[in-house]
Short mmCIF file of C-alpha atoms in Angstrom, two decimals:
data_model
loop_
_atom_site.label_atom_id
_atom_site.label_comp_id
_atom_site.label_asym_id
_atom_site.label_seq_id
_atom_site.Cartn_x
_atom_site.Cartn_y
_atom_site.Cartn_z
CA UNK A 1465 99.60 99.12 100.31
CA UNK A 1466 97.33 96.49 99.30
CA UNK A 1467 93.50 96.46 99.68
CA UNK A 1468 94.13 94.57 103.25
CA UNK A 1469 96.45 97.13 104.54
CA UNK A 1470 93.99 99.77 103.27
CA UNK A 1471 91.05 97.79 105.18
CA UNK A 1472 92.69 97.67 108.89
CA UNK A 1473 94.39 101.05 108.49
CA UNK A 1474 90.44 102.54 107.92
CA UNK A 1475 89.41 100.55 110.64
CA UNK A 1476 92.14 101.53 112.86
CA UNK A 1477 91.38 105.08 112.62
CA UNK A 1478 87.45 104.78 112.71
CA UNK A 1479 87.23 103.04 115.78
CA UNK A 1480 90.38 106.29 117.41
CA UNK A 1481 87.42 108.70 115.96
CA UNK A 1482 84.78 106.84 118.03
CA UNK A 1483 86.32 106.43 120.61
CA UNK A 1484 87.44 110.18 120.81
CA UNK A 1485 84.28 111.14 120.23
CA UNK A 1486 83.35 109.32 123.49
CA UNK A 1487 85.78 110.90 125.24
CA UNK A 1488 84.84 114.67 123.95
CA UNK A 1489 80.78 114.32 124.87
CA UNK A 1490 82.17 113.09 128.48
CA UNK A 1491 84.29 115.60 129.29
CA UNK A 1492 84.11 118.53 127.50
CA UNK A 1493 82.39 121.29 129.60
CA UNK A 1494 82.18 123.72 126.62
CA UNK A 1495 78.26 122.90 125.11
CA UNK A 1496 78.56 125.00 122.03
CA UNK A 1497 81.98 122.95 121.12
CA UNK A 1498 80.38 119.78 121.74
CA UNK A 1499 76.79 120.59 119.97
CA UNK A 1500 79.51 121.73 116.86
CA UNK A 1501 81.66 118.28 117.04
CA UNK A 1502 78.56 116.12 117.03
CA UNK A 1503 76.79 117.55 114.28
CA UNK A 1504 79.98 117.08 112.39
CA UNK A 1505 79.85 113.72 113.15
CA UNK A 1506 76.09 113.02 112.76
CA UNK A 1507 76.60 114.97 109.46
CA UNK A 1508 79.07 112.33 108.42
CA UNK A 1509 77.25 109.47 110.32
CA UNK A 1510 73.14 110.34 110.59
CA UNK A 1511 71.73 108.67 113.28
CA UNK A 1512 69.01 106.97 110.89
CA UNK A 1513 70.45 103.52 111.41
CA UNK A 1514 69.47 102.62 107.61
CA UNK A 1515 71.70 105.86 106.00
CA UNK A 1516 74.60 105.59 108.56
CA UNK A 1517 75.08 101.08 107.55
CA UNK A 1518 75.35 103.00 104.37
CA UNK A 1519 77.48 105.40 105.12
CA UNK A 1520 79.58 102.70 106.90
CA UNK A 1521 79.76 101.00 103.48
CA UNK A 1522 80.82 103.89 101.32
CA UNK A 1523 83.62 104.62 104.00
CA UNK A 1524 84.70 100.84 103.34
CA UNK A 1525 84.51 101.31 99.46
CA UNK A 1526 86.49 104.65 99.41
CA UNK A 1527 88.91 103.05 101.58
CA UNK A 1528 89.78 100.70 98.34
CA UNK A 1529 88.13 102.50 95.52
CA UNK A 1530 91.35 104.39 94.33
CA UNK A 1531 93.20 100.87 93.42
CA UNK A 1532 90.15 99.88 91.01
CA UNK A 1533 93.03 100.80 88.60
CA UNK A 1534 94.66 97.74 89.48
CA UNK A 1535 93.18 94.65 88.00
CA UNK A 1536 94.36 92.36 90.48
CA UNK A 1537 93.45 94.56 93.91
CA UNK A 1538 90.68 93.84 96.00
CA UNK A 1539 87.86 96.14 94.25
CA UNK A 1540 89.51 95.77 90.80
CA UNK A 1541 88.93 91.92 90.70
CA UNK A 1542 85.13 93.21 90.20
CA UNK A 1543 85.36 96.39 88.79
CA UNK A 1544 88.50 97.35 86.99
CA UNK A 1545 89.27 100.73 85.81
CA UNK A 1546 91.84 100.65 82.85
CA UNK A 1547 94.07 103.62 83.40
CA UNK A 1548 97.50 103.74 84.31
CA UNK A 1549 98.24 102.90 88.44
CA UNK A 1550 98.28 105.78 90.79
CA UNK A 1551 97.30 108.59 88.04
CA UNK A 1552 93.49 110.08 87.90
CA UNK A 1553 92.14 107.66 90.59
CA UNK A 1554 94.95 108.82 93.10
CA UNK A 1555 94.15 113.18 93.15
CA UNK A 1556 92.12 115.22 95.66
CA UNK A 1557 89.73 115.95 92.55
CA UNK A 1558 87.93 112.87 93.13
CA UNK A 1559 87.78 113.46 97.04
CA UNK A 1560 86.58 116.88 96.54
CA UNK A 1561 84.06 115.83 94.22
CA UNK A 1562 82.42 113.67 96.09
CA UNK A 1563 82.48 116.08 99.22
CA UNK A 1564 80.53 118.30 97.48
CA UNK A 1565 77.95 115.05 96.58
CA UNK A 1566 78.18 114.54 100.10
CA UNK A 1567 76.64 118.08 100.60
CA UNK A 1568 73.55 116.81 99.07
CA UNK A 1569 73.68 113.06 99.68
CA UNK A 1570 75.23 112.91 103.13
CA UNK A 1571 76.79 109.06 103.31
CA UNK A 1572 78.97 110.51 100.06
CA UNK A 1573 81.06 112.39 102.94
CA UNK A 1574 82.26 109.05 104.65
CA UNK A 1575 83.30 107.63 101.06
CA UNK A 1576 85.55 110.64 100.78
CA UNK A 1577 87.06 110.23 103.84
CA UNK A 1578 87.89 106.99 103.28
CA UNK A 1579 89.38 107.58 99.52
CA UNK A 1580 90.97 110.47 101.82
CA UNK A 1581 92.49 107.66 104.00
CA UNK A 1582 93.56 105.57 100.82
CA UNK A 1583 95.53 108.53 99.53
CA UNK A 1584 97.34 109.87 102.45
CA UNK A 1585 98.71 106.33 103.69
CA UNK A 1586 100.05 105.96 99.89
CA UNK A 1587 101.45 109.12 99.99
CA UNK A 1588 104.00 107.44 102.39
CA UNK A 1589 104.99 104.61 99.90
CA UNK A 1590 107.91 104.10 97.97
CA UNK A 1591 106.99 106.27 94.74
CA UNK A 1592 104.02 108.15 96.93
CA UNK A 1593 101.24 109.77 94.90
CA UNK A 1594 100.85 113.40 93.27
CA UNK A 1595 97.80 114.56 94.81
CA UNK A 1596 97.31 116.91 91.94
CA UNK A 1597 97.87 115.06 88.92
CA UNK A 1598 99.19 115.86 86.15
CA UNK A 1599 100.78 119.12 87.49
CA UNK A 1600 104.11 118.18 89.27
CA UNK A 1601 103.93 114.43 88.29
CA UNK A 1602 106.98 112.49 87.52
CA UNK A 1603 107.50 109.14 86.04
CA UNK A 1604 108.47 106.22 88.52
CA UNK A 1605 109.54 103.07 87.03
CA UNK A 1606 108.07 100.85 89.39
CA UNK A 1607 104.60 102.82 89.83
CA UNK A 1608 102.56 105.68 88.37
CA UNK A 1609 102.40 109.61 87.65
CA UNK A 1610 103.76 110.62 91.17
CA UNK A 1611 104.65 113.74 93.01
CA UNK A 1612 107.70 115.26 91.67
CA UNK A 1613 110.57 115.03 94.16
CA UNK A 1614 109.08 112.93 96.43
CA UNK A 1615 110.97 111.30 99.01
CA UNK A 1616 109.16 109.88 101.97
CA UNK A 1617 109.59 106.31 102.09
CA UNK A 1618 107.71 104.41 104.21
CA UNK A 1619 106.26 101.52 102.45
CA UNK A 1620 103.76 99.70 104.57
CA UNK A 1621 104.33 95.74 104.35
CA UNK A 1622 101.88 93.46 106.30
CA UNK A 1623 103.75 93.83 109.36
CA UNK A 1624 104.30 97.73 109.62
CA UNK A 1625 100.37 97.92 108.50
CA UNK A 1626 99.76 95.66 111.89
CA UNK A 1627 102.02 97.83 113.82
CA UNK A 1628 100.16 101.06 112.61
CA UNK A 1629 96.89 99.56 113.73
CA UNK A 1630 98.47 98.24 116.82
CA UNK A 1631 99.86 101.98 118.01
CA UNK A 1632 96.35 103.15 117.25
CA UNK A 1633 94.11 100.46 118.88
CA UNK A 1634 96.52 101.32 121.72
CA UNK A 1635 95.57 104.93 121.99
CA UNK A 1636 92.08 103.97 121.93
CA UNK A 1637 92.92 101.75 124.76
CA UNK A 1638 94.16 104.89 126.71
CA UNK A 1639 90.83 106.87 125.90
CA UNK A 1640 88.48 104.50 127.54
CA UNK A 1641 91.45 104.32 130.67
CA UNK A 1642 91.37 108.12 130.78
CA UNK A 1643 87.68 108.06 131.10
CA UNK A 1644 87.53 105.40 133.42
CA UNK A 1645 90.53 107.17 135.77
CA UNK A 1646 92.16 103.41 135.89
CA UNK A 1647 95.35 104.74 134.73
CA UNK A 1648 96.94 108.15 136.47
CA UNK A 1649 99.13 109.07 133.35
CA UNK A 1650 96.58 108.27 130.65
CA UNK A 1651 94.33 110.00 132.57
CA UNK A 1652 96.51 112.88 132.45
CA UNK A 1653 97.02 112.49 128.69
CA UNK A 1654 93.65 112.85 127.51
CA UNK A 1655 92.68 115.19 129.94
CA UNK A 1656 95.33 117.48 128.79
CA UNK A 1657 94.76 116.53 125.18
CA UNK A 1658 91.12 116.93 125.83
CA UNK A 1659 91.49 120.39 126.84
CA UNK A 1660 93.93 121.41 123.73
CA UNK A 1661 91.38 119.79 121.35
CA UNK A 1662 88.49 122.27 123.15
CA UNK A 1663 89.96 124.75 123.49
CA UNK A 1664 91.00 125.18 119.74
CA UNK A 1665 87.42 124.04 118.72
CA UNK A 1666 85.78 127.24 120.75
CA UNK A 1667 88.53 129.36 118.94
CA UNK A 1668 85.38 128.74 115.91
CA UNK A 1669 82.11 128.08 118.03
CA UNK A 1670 80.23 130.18 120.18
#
C-alpha cells in the first residue's frame, strides 16, 4: 500500500470509531461501561481542543511513518530513513514503544494506533510484514525481511483500498440509521451488536 491507501484506510476506520462511539453513549444503559469506553477514548483523544488537533496529527503521521524507509513514499520524500523496506520500521517494537510514551505524553497513543493501522493492512500484502523482526523473517525478492511462511495475499491496489473504505463508510452509514430507527434491519444490527459489545465490556467494569 502506498501512503494514499494508508491515508483513506486511517480515515476510514477513524470516522467507524466515532461514529461507534456515538452509538455506545446513546444506547448503552450500562454507566460504568460507558464512563470506561469514554475515558479510553478521551485518553486517546483529550478533550483540550489544542492536544487532541495534535493528537489528530500524530494519528495521521503514524499512519505513514513506517514507509519513511522508502525514499520515494509520501513521508520519505521529506524524511527518509535508509534501512532496508519493511525491516525495523515495520515491528510492534516501535508501536509498543511509543504506547508506553503515550503513557506519559498522551497524543503519542493515537500515533501508535495509526503505525498500528499501517502495519496490520500490510500484513495483508503480497510479501506481508514480520511483526517481530528479525526472529522468523524470511527474504522476499520483491520486498523486505518478512514473516516466515506467510501467505495471505491481499494486496490493496487503488481500487480495493476504495472498496475497503467504501464497506466501512457504509457501516458507519448503518450506525447513524440504527440510531435514528430509519432502517428496521440496521436498527436491529446495531442494537444487537450494541448489546454484544456491552455486554463483553461489563465482563471488565463494574
Amino acid at each position: 500500500m502506498d501512503g494514499k491507501q494508508h491515508l483513506i484506510t486511517g480515515a476510514a476506520i477513524a470516522t467507524f470509531n466515532v461514529a461507534m462511539y456515538k452509538q455506545i453513549t446513546a444506547n448503552w444503559t450500562n454507566s460504568a461501561a460507558v464512563d470506561f469506553v469514554t475515558t479510553v477514548k478521551d485518553f486517546i483523544i483529550p478533550q483540550n481542543i489544542i492536544i487532541g488537533i495534535f493528537a489528530v496529527l500524530l494519528y495521521i503521521l503514524g499512519l505513514l511513518a513506517p514507509d519513511c524507509d522508502k525514499p520515494y513514499s509520501t513521508l520519505g520524500k521529506y524524511f527518509y530513513v535508509p534501512i532496508e523496506h519493511r525491516t525495523w520500521l515495520h515491528t510492534a517494537y516501535i508501536i509498543i514503544m511509543f504506547a508506553i510514551l503515550g503513557i506519559f505524553i498522551r497524543p503519542f497513543i493515537a500515533f501508535a494506533i495509526g503505525y498500528f493501522i499501517h502495519l496490520f493492512f500490510d500484513s495483508f500484502s503480497a510479501c506481508g510484514i514480520c511483526w517481530f523482526n528479525p526472529f522468523g523473517y524470511k527474504h522476499y525478492p520483491n520486498g523486505g525481511k518478512v514473516k516466515k511462511g506467510h501467505f495471505i495475499i491481499l494486496y490493496f491496489n487503488d481500487i480495493t483500498a476504495y472498496i475497503v473504505c467504501f464497506v466501512v463508510w457504509l457501516l458507519v452509514i448503518c450506525y447513524v440509521l440504527g440510531v435514528m430507527n430509519l432502517v428496521p434491519i440496521f436498527t436491529v444490527f446495531v442494537d444487537t451488536f450494541d448489546s454484544s459489545f456491552e455486554s463483553f465490556i461489563s465482563l471488565f467494569v463494574h
